[in-house]
Amino acid sequence: MRSQVLNLCNGLAQCLRSAATGLQQQSPQTPAALRQLHTATAAAAAAAAAAAGGPGPSKATAKRLGLANVQHVVAVASGKGGVGKSTVAVNLAVALAVQHGWRVGLLDADIHGPSLPTMMGLHAEPEASPEGLLLPPESHRVKCMSMGFFMKGDTPVVWRGPIVNSAIDRFLMGTAWGALDLLVVDMPPGTGDAQIGLGQRLPLAGAVIVSTPQDVALLDARRGAQMFRKVHVPLLGLVENMSYYCCPNCGHQDNIFGSGGVAAAADDLGVDLLGQVPLNGQIRQQSDVGCPSSCQHPTAPQGRPTSALPHESKPS
């Protein structure tokens, strides 16, 4: 079963890698991988959890969380804040929705530091349905939910772990997600209560870890990867953000934060390095105005690195 899950994860990883490096190669096994990934992952996680004496994800859990009509759930995570996790999550969701027509939802699970409203250009508080469910605002064809929709100005959220977990569950169960091909969860940074709780409760098909090249970020990225393994969530791979800076005038490439560390970490963990995203002013500018880079044509320089998306049909 473990080899089956790894094969399915690698099918998705190949697609993520090719897009992140600006290639236009297609992966023939992608549709089947995405269709089978959730089922195989859940079975493997349940078997591993049973051996360890712990619970695994189940259909009942998905139904309880309001995700019965969601085909796949993927977490985008990091061990440390400020490494570009939300940038990767937002661009993955938008690329799949805009360029491939997938039905995509994006949950900002970072209760204390939500950035989804700014990056998706959404600022109005969500309305409620007659049934009392939150209607997720849509931007770039992606259904979105975030604590940021309910925060005023610079007012902080001063909540402890149990309340944070309850708020995340509320966004999951109390949002009218509808039928989705994929729900992308922008995880909070770190390996605390919220992260462990999400890993245990959500029927995650896999997790993508984002890190920058420097050692201090890599150490936390490794910890994040090990946390997912402890809660039986497969790793889809690592993404290296702020990988290098390319001078727009002369083309010289400078590895400001070092090089090779994320690739070595991926090798040690036995997963793929999915892509290397450069320092690029346009990525930052587009995020600040709510127009993610993956809204651009995939061949545009600012659109290529973060358009981590498969190249074939959506899952059935």
Coordinates of C-alpha atoms in Angstrom, one line a residue, residues 7-316:
N7 CA 3.3 6.3 -6.9
L8 CA 0.2 8.3 -6.8
C9 CA 1.9 11.2 -5.0
N10 CA 4.7 11.1 -7.5
G11 CA 2.2 11.5 -10.3
L12 CA 0.9 14.7 -8.8
A13 CA 4.5 15.8 -7.9
Q14 CA 5.6 15.4 -11.5
C15 CA 2.9 17.9 -12.6
L16 CA 3.8 20.4 -9.9
R17 CA 7.5 20.2 -10.7
S18 CA 7.1 20.7 -14.4
A19 CA 4.9 23.7 -14.0
A20 CA 7.1 25.3 -11.3
T21 CA 10.1 25.2 -13.5
G22 CA 8.2 26.6 -16.5
L23 CA 8.2 23.4 -18.5
Q24 CA 5.2 22.5 -20.7
Q25 CA 5.6 18.7 -20.3
Q26 CA 2.5 16.7 -19.7
S27 CA 2.2 13.8 -17.2
P28 CA 0.1 11.0 -18.6
Q29 CA -0.6 9.4 -15.2
T30 CA -1.9 12.6 -13.6
P31 CA -5.7 12.1 -14.1
A32 CA -5.6 8.6 -12.7
A33 CA -3.3 9.7 -9.9
L34 CA -5.6 12.5 -8.8
R35 CA -8.7 10.2 -9.0
Q36 CA -7.1 7.5 -6.9
L37 CA -4.9 9.6 -4.5
H38 CA -7.5 10.3 -1.9
T39 CA -8.8 6.8 -1.6
A40 CA -5.4 5.2 -1.5
T41 CA -4.0 7.7 0.9
A42 CA -7.0 7.3 3.3
A43 CA -6.6 3.5 3.2
A44 CA -2.8 3.7 3.8
A45 CA -3.3 6.2 6.6
A46 CA -5.9 4.2 8.3
A47 CA -3.7 1.1 8.1
A48 CA -0.8 3.0 9.6
A49 CA -2.9 4.6 12.2
A50 CA -4.4 1.2 13.2
A51 CA -0.8 -0.2 13.6
A52 CA 0.1 2.9 15.7
G53 CA -3.1 2.7 17.7
G54 CA -4.4 6.1 16.5
P55 CA -7.3 7.2 14.3
G56 CA -7.1 7.7 10.6
P57 CA -9.1 9.9 8.2
S58 CA -12.4 8.6 7.1
K59 CA -15.5 9.4 5.0
A60 CA -17.4 10.0 8.2
T61 CA -14.9 12.6 9.2
A62 CA -15.1 14.3 5.8
K63 CA -18.9 14.3 6.1
R64 CA -18.9 15.7 9.6
L65 CA -16.6 18.5 8.4
G66 CA -18.8 19.4 5.5
L67 CA -16.4 18.0 2.9
A68 CA -18.5 15.0 1.6
N69 CA -18.6 16.6 -1.8
V70 CA -14.9 17.5 -1.9
Q71 CA -12.8 15.1 -4.0
H72 CA -9.3 15.9 -2.7
V73 CA -7.8 18.0 0.1
V74 CA -4.2 19.1 -0.1
A75 CA -2.3 21.1 2.6
V76 CA 0.3 23.7 1.8
A77 CA 2.5 24.1 4.9
S78 CA 5.8 25.4 6.2
G79 CA 7.7 25.1 9.5
K80 CA 8.4 28.8 9.6
G81 CA 6.3 31.8 8.8
G82 CA 7.3 34.3 6.0
V83 CA 8.7 31.7 3.5
G84 CA 6.0 32.1 0.9
K85 CA 3.6 29.4 1.9
S86 CA 0.5 31.5 1.2
T87 CA 1.9 32.6 -2.2
V88 CA 2.3 29.0 -3.2
A89 CA -1.2 28.0 -1.9
V90 CA -2.9 30.9 -3.6
N91 CA -1.2 30.4 -7.0
L92 CA -1.8 26.6 -6.9
A93 CA -5.5 27.2 -6.3
V94 CA -5.9 29.9 -8.9
A95 CA -3.9 28.1 -11.6
L96 CA -6.0 24.9 -11.3
A97 CA -9.2 27.0 -11.4
V98 CA -8.4 29.5 -14.1
Q99 CA -6.2 27.5 -16.4
H100 CA -7.8 24.1 -16.1
G101 CA -11.3 24.7 -15.1
W102 CA -11.2 22.8 -11.8
R103 CA -13.7 23.5 -9.0
V104 CA -11.4 24.7 -6.3
G105 CA -11.8 26.0 -2.8
L106 CA -9.1 27.7 -0.7
L107 CA -9.2 27.7 3.1
D108 CA -6.9 30.1 4.9
A109 CA -6.3 28.2 8.1
D110 CA -3.8 30.7 9.5
I111 CA -6.2 32.3 12.0
H112 CA -3.6 34.6 13.6
G113 CA -2.0 35.8 10.3
P114 CA -4.5 35.6 7.5
S115 CA -3.3 36.8 4.1
L116 CA -5.9 35.3 1.7
P117 CA -8.1 38.4 1.5
T118 CA -5.3 40.7 0.3
M119 CA -3.7 38.1 -2.1
M120 CA -7.1 37.3 -3.7
G121 CA -8.5 40.9 -3.7
L122 CA -11.4 40.1 -1.4
H123 CA -12.3 42.4 1.5
A124 CA -16.1 42.2 2.1
E125 CA -17.5 40.0 4.9
P126 CA -19.1 36.8 3.6
E127 CA -22.9 36.7 3.4
A128 CA -24.9 33.8 4.9
S129 CA -27.3 31.4 3.2
P130 CA -30.9 30.9 4.4
E131 CA -29.6 27.7 6.1
G132 CA -27.0 29.8 8.0
L133 CA -24.0 28.6 6.1
L134 CA -21.3 31.1 5.1
L135 CA -21.2 31.8 1.3
P136 CA -17.5 31.7 0.3
P137 CA -16.6 34.8 -1.7
E138 CA -15.1 33.9 -5.1
S139 CA -12.1 35.4 -6.8
H140 CA -10.3 34.1 -9.9
R141 CA -12.9 31.3 -9.9
V142 CA -11.8 30.1 -6.5
K143 CA -14.1 29.8 -3.5
C144 CA -12.4 31.4 -0.5
M145 CA -12.7 31.4 3.3
S146 CA -10.5 33.2 5.8
M147 CA -10.5 34.7 9.3
G148 CA -9.3 37.9 7.5
F149 CA -12.8 38.5 6.2
F150 CA -14.0 39.1 9.8
M151 CA -11.0 41.2 11.1
K152 CA -11.1 45.0 11.2
G153 CA -7.9 46.9 10.4
D154 CA -5.0 45.7 12.5
T155 CA -7.0 44.2 15.3
P156 CA -5.2 41.0 16.3
V157 CA -6.8 37.6 17.0
V158 CA -5.7 36.7 20.6
W159 CA -6.9 33.1 20.8
R160 CA -5.5 30.0 22.3
G161 CA -5.2 26.6 20.5
P162 CA -8.6 25.1 21.4
I163 CA -10.5 28.2 20.2
V164 CA -8.3 28.3 17.0
N165 CA -9.2 24.7 16.3
S166 CA -12.9 25.4 16.8
A167 CA -12.7 28.4 14.4
I168 CA -11.1 26.3 11.7
D169 CA -13.7 23.6 12.2
R170 CA -16.4 26.2 11.9
F171 CA -15.0 27.5 8.6
L172 CA -15.0 23.9 7.3
M173 CA -18.4 22.8 8.6
G174 CA -20.1 26.2 8.3
T175 CA -19.1 27.1 4.7
A176 CA -21.2 26.2 1.7
W177 CA -18.3 24.8 -0.3
G178 CA -20.5 22.8 -2.6
A179 CA -18.9 20.3 -4.9
L180 CA -15.2 20.7 -5.3
D181 CA -12.5 18.9 -7.2
L182 CA -9.9 20.2 -4.7
L183 CA -9.7 22.1 -1.5
V184 CA -6.4 23.7 -0.9
V185 CA -5.7 24.4 2.8
D186 CA -3.2 27.2 3.5
M187 CA -1.9 25.9 6.9
P188 CA -0.6 28.1 9.7
P189 CA 3.1 28.0 10.1
G190 CA 4.7 25.8 12.8
T191 CA 3.9 22.4 14.3
G192 CA 1.6 23.3 17.2
D193 CA -2.0 22.4 18.2
A194 CA -3.6 23.8 15.0
Q195 CA -1.3 22.0 12.6
I196 CA -1.5 18.7 14.4
G197 CA -5.3 19.0 14.8
L198 CA -5.7 19.7 11.1
G199 CA -3.5 16.8 10.1
Q200 CA -5.5 14.4 12.3
R201 CA -9.0 15.6 11.4
L202 CA -8.8 16.5 7.7
P203 CA -8.9 13.7 5.1
L204 CA -5.7 15.0 3.6
A205 CA -4.5 13.5 0.3
G206 CA -1.1 15.0 0.9
A207 CA 1.0 18.0 2.0
V208 CA 3.4 20.3 0.1
I209 CA 6.1 21.9 2.3
V210 CA 7.4 25.3 1.4
S211 CA 10.8 26.5 2.5
T212 CA 13.5 29.1 1.7
P213 CA 17.1 28.0 1.2
Q214 CA 18.7 29.1 4.5
D215 CA 19.4 26.6 7.2
V216 CA 17.2 28.2 9.8
A217 CA 14.1 27.8 7.6
L218 CA 15.1 24.3 6.5
L219 CA 15.3 23.1 10.0
D220 CA 11.7 24.1 10.6
A221 CA 10.6 22.7 7.3
R222 CA 12.1 19.3 8.2
R223 CA 10.1 19.4 11.5
G224 CA 7.0 20.2 9.6
A225 CA 7.5 17.3 7.3
Q226 CA 8.0 14.9 10.3
M227 CA 4.9 16.2 11.9
F228 CA 2.8 15.2 8.8
R229 CA 4.4 11.8 8.9
K230 CA 3.5 11.4 12.5
V231 CA -0.2 12.0 11.7
H232 CA 0.0 9.7 8.6
V233 CA -0.2 12.4 5.9
P234 CA 1.9 11.7 2.8
L235 CA 4.3 14.3 1.6
L236 CA 3.9 15.4 -2.0
G237 CA 7.2 17.2 -2.0
L238 CA 9.1 20.4 -1.2
V239 CA 9.0 23.8 -2.9
E240 CA 12.0 26.2 -2.6
N241 CA 10.9 29.8 -2.5
M242 CA 13.2 32.8 -2.8
S243 CA 15.6 30.3 -4.5
Y244 CA 17.6 32.9 -6.3
Y245 CA 17.6 36.5 -7.7
C246 CA 18.0 37.1 -11.4
C247 CA 19.1 40.6 -12.3
P248 CA 16.6 42.0 -14.8
N249 CA 19.4 44.0 -16.6
C250 CA 22.3 41.5 -17.0
G251 CA 20.7 38.2 -16.2
H252 CA 23.2 37.3 -13.5
Q253 CA 21.7 34.8 -11.0
D254 CA 22.6 35.2 -7.3
N255 CA 21.7 32.6 -4.7
I256 CA 21.2 35.2 -1.9
F257 CA 20.0 32.8 0.7
G258 CA 22.3 29.9 -0.3
S259 CA 21.7 26.9 -2.5
G260 CA 21.2 23.2 -2.4
G261 CA 19.6 22.9 1.0
V262 CA 16.0 22.3 0.0
A263 CA 17.1 19.7 -2.6
A264 CA 19.2 17.9 0.0
A265 CA 16.3 18.0 2.5
A266 CA 13.9 16.6 -0.1
D267 CA 16.4 13.8 -0.8
D268 CA 16.8 13.0 2.9
L269 CA 13.0 12.9 3.3
G270 CA 12.6 10.7 0.2
V271 CA 10.3 13.2 -1.7
D272 CA 10.6 15.4 -4.7
L273 CA 11.8 19.0 -5.0
L274 CA 8.8 20.2 -6.8
G275 CA 10.1 23.6 -7.9
Q276 CA 12.3 26.6 -7.2
V277 CA 10.6 30.0 -7.1
P278 CA 12.9 33.0 -7.6
L279 CA 12.8 36.3 -5.9
N280 CA 10.7 38.3 -8.2
G281 CA 9.3 41.8 -7.6
Q282 CA 6.3 41.2 -9.9
I283 CA 5.1 38.2 -7.7
R284 CA 5.1 40.5 -4.7
Q285 CA 3.3 43.3 -6.5
Q286 CA 0.7 41.0 -7.9
S287 CA 0.0 39.5 -4.5
D288 CA -0.4 42.9 -2.9
V289 CA -3.1 43.9 -5.4
G290 CA -5.0 40.6 -5.4
C291 CA -3.9 39.4 -8.8
P292 CA -1.8 36.2 -8.3
S293 CA 1.0 35.4 -10.7
S294 CA -0.8 32.3 -12.0
C295 CA -3.5 34.6 -13.5
Q296 CA -0.9 35.5 -16.0
H297 CA -0.2 33.5 -19.2
P298 CA 1.8 30.4 -18.1
T299 CA 4.7 31.5 -20.4
A300 CA 5.1 34.9 -18.7
P301 CA 8.2 35.1 -16.5
Q302 CA 6.2 36.1 -13.4
G303 CA 3.6 33.4 -14.0
R304 CA 5.8 30.4 -14.6
P305 CA 7.5 29.8 -11.2
T306 CA 4.4 29.7 -9.1
S307 CA 1.9 28.0 -11.5
A308 CA 2.2 24.7 -9.8
L309 CA -0.5 22.9 -11.7
P310 CA -1.2 19.7 -13.5
H311 CA -1.6 19.8 -17.3
E312 CA -4.5 17.4 -18.0
S313 CA -8.1 16.9 -17.1
K314 CA -9.6 17.4 -13.7
P315 CA -10.5 14.5 -11.5
S316 CA -13.9 12.8 -11.8

